[in-house]
mmCIF file of N, CA and C in Angstrom:
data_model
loop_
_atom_site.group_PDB
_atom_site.id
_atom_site.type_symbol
_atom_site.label_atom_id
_atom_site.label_comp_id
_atom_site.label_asym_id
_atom_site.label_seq_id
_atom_site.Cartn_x
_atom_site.Cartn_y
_atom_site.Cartn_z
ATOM 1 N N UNK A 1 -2.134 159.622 -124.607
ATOM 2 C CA UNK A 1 -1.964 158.845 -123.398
ATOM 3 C C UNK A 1 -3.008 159.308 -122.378
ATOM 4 N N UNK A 2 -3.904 158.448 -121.753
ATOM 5 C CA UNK A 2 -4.732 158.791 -120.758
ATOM 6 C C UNK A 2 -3.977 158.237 -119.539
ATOM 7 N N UNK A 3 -4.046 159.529 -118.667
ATOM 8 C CA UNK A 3 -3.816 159.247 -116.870
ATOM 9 C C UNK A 3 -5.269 158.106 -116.301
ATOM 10 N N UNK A 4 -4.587 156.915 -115.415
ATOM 11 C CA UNK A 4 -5.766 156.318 -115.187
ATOM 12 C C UNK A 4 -5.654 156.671 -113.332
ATOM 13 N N UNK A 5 -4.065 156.353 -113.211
ATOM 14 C CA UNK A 5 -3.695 156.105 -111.835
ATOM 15 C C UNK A 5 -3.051 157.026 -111.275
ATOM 16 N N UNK A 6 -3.067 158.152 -110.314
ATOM 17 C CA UNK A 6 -2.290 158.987 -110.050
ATOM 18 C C UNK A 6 -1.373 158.884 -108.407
ATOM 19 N N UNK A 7 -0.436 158.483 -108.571
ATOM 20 C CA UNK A 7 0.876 158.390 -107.527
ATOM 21 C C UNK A 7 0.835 159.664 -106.539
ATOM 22 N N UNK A 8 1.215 159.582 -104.982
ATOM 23 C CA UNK A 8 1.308 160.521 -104.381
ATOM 24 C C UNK A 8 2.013 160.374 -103.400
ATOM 25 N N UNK A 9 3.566 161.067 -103.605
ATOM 26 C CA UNK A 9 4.199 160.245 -101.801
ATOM 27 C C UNK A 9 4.305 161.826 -101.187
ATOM 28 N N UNK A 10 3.867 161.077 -100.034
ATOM 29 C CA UNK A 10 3.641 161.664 -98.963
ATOM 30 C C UNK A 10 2.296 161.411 -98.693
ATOM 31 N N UNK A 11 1.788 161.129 -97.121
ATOM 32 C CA UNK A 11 0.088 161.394 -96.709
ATOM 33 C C UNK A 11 0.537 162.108 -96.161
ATOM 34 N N UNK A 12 1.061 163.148 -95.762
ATOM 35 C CA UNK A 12 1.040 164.570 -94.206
ATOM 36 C C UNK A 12 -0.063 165.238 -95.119
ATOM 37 N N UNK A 13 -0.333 166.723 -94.952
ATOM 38 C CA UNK A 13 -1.425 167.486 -94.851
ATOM 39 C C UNK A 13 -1.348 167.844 -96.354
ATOM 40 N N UNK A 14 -0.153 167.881 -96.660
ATOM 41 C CA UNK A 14 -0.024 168.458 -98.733
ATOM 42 C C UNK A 14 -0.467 166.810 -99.379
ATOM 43 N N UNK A 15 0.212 166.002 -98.743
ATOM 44 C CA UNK A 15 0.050 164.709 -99.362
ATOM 45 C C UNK A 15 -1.679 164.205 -99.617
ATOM 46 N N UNK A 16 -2.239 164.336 -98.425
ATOM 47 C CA UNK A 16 -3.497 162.903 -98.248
ATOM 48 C C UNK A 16 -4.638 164.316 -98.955
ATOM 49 N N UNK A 17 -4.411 166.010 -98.978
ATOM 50 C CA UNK A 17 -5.069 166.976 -99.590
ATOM 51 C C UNK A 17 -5.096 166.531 -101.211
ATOM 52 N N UNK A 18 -3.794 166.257 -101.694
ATOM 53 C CA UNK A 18 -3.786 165.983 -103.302
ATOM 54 C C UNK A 18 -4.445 165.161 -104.007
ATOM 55 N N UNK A 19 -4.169 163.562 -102.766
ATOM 56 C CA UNK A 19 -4.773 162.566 -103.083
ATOM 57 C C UNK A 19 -6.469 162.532 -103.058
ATOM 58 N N UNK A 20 -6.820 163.323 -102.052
ATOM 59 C CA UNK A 20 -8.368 163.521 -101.957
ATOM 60 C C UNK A 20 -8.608 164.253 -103.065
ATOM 61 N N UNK A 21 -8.277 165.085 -103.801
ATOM 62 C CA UNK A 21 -8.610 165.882 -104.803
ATOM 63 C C UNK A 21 -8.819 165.161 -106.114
ATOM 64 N N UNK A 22 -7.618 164.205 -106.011
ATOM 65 C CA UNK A 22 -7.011 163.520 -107.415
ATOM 66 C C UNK A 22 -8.308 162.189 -107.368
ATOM 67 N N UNK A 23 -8.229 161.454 -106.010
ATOM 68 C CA UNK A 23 -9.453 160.542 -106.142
ATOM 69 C C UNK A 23 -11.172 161.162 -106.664
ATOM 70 N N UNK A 24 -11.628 162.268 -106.088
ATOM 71 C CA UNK A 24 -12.814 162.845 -106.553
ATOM 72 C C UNK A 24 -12.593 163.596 -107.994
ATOM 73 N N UNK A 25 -11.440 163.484 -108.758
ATOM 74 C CA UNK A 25 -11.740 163.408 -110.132
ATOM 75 C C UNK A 25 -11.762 162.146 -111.056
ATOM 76 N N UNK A 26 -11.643 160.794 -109.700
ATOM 77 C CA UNK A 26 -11.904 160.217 -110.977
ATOM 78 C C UNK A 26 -11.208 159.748 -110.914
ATOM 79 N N UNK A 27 -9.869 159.636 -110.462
ATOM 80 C CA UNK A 27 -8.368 159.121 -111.102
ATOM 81 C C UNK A 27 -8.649 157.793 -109.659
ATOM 82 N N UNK A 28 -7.440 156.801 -109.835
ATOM 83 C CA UNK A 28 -7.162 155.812 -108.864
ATOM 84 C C UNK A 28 -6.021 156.617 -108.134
ATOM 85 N N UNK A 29 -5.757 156.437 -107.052
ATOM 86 C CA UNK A 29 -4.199 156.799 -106.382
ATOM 87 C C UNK A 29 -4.138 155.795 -105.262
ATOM 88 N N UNK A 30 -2.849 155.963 -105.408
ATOM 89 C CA UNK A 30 -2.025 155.522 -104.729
ATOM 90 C C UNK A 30 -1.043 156.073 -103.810
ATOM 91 N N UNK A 31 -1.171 156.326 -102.171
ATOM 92 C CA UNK A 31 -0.396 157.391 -101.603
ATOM 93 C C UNK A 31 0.334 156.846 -100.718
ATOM 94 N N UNK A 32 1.428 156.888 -100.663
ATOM 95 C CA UNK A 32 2.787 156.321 -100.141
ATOM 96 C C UNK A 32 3.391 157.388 -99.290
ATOM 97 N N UNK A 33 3.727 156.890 -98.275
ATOM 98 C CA UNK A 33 4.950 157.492 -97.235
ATOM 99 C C UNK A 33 5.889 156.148 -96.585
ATOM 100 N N UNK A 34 6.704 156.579 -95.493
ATOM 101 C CA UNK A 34 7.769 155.591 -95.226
ATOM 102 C C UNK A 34 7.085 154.774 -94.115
ATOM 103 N N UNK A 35 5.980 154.976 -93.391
ATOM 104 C CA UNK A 35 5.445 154.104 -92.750
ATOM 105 C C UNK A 35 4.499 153.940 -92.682
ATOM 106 N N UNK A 36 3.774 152.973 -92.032
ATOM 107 C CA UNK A 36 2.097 152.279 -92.315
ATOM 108 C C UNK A 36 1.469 153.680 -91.644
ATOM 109 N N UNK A 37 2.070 154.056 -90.167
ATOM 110 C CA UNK A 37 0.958 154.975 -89.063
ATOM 111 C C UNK A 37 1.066 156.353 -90.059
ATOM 112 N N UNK A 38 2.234 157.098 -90.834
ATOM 113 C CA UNK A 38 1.699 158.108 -91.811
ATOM 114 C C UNK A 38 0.677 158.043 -92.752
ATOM 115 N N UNK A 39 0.160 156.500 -93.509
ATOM 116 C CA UNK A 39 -0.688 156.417 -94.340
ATOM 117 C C UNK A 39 -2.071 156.456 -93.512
ATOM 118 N N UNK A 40 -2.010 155.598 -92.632
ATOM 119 C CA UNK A 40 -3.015 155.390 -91.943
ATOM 120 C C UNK A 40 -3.720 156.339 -91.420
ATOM 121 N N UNK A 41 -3.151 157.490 -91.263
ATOM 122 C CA UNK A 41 -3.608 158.919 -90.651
ATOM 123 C C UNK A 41 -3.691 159.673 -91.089
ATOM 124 N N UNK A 42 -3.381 159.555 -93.099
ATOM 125 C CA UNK A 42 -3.641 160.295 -94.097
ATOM 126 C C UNK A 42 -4.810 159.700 -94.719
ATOM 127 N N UNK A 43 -5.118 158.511 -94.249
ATOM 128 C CA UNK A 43 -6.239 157.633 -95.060
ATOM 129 C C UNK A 43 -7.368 158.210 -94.272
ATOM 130 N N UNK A 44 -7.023 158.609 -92.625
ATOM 131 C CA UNK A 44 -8.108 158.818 -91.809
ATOM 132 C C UNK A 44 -8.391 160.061 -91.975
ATOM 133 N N UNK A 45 -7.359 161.012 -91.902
ATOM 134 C CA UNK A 45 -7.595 162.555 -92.840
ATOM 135 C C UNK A 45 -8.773 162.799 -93.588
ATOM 136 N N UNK A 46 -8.390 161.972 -94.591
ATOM 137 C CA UNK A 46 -8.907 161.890 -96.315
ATOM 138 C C UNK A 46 -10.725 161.589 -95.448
ATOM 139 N N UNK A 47 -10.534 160.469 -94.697
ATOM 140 C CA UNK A 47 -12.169 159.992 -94.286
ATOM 141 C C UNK A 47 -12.726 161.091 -93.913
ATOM 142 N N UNK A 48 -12.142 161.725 -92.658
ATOM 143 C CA UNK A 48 -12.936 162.632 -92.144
ATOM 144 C C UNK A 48 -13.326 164.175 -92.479
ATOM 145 N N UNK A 49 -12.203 164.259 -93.553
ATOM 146 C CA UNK A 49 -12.559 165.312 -94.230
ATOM 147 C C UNK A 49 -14.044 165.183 -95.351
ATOM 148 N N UNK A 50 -14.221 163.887 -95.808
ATOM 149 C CA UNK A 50 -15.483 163.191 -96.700
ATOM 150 C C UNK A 50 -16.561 163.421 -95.439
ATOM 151 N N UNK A 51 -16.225 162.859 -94.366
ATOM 152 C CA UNK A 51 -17.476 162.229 -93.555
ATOM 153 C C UNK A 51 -18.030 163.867 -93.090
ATOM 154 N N UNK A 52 -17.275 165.617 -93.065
ATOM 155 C CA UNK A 52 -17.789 166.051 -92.883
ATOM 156 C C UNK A 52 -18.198 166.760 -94.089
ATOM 157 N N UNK A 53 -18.032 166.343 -95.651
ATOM 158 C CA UNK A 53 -19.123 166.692 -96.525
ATOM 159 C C UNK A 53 -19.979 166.506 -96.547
ATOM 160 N N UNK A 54 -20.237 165.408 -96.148
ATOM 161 C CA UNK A 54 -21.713 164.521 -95.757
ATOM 162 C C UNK A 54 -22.387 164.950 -94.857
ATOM 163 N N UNK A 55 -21.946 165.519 -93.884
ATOM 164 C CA UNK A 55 -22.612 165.906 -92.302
ATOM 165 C C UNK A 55 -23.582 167.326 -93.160
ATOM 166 N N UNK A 56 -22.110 168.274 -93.898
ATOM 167 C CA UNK A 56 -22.867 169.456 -94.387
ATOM 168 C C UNK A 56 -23.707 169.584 -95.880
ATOM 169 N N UNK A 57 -24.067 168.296 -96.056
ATOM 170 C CA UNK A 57 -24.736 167.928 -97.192
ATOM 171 C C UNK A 57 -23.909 168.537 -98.300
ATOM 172 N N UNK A 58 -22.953 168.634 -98.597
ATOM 173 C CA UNK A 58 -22.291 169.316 -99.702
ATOM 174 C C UNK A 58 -21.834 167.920 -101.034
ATOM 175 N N UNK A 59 -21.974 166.512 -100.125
ATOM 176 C CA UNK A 59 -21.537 165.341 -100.611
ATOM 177 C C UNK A 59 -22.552 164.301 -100.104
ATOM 178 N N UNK A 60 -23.009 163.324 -100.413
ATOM 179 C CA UNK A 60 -23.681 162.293 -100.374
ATOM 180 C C UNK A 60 -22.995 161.053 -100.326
ATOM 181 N N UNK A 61 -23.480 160.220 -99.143
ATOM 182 C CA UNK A 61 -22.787 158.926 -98.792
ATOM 183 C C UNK A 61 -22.426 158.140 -99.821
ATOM 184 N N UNK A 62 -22.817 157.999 -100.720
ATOM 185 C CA UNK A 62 -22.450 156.782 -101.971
ATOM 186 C C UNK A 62 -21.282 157.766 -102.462
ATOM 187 N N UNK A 63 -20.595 158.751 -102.920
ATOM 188 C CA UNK A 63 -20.222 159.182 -103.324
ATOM 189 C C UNK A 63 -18.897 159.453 -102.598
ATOM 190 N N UNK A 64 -18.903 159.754 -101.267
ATOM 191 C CA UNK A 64 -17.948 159.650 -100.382
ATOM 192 C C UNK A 64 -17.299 157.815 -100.487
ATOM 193 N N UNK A 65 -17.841 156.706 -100.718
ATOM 194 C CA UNK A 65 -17.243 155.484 -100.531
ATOM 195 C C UNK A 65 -16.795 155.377 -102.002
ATOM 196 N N UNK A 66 -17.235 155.866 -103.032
ATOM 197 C CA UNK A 66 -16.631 155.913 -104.228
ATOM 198 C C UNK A 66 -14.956 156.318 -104.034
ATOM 199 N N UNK A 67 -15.190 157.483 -103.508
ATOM 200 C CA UNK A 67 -13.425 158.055 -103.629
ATOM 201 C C UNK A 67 -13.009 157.290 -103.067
ATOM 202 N N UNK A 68 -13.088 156.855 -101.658
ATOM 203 C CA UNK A 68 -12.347 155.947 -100.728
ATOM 204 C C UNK A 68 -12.340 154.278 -101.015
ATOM 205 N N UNK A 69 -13.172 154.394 -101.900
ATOM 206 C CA UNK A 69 -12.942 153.439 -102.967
ATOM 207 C C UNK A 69 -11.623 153.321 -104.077
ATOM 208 N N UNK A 70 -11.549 154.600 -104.281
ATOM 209 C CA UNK A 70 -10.311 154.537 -105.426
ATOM 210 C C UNK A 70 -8.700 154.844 -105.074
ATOM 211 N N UNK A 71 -8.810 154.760 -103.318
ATOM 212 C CA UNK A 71 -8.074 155.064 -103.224
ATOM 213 C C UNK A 71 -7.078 153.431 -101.909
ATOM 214 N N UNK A 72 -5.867 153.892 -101.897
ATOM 215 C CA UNK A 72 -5.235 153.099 -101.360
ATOM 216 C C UNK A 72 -3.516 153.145 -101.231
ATOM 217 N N UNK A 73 -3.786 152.717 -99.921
ATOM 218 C CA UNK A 73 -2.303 153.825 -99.288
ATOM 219 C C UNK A 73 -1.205 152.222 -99.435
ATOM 220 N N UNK A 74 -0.124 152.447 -99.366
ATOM 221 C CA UNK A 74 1.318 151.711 -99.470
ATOM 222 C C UNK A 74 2.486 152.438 -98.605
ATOM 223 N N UNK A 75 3.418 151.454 -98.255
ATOM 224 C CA UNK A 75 4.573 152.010 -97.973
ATOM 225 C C UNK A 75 5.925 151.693 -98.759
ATOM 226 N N UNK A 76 5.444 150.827 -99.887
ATOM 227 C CA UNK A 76 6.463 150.356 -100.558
ATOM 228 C C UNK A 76 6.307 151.473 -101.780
ATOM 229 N N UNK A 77 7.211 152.468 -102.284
ATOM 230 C CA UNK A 77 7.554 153.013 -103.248
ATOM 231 C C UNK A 77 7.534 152.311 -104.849
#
């Protein structure tokens, strides 16, 4: 069985950390909490933690829209 899609509820600080990890290997996720403004601020997390790989050259812009590419927040379980 291959993992394609990897599930994550919660975005707080353990949550939108896993999902950033799980998207830069590759996987799709999907990260869920009980309301839109928790995803939304785990989605913005996830950005700005990318946007300062990029600042410290450790990551490259195409590569940063890849993950945030594979990724995508819900509130429906």
């Amino acid at each position: 069985m291959e993992i394609k899609t990897v599930g994550v509820v919660g975005a707080g600080q353990m949550g939108n950390g896993i999902a950033q990890v799980a998207a830069a290997a590759g996987f799709s996720v999907i990260m869920s909490d009980i309301a839109d403004q928790f995803v939304s601020k785990g989605l913005a997390t996830i950005k700005k933690n990318l946007d300062r790989m990029v600042e410290k050259g450790k990551m490259v812009a195409p590569k940063r829209e890849e993950i945030l590419g594979r990724m995508k927040g819900t509130i429906d379980l």
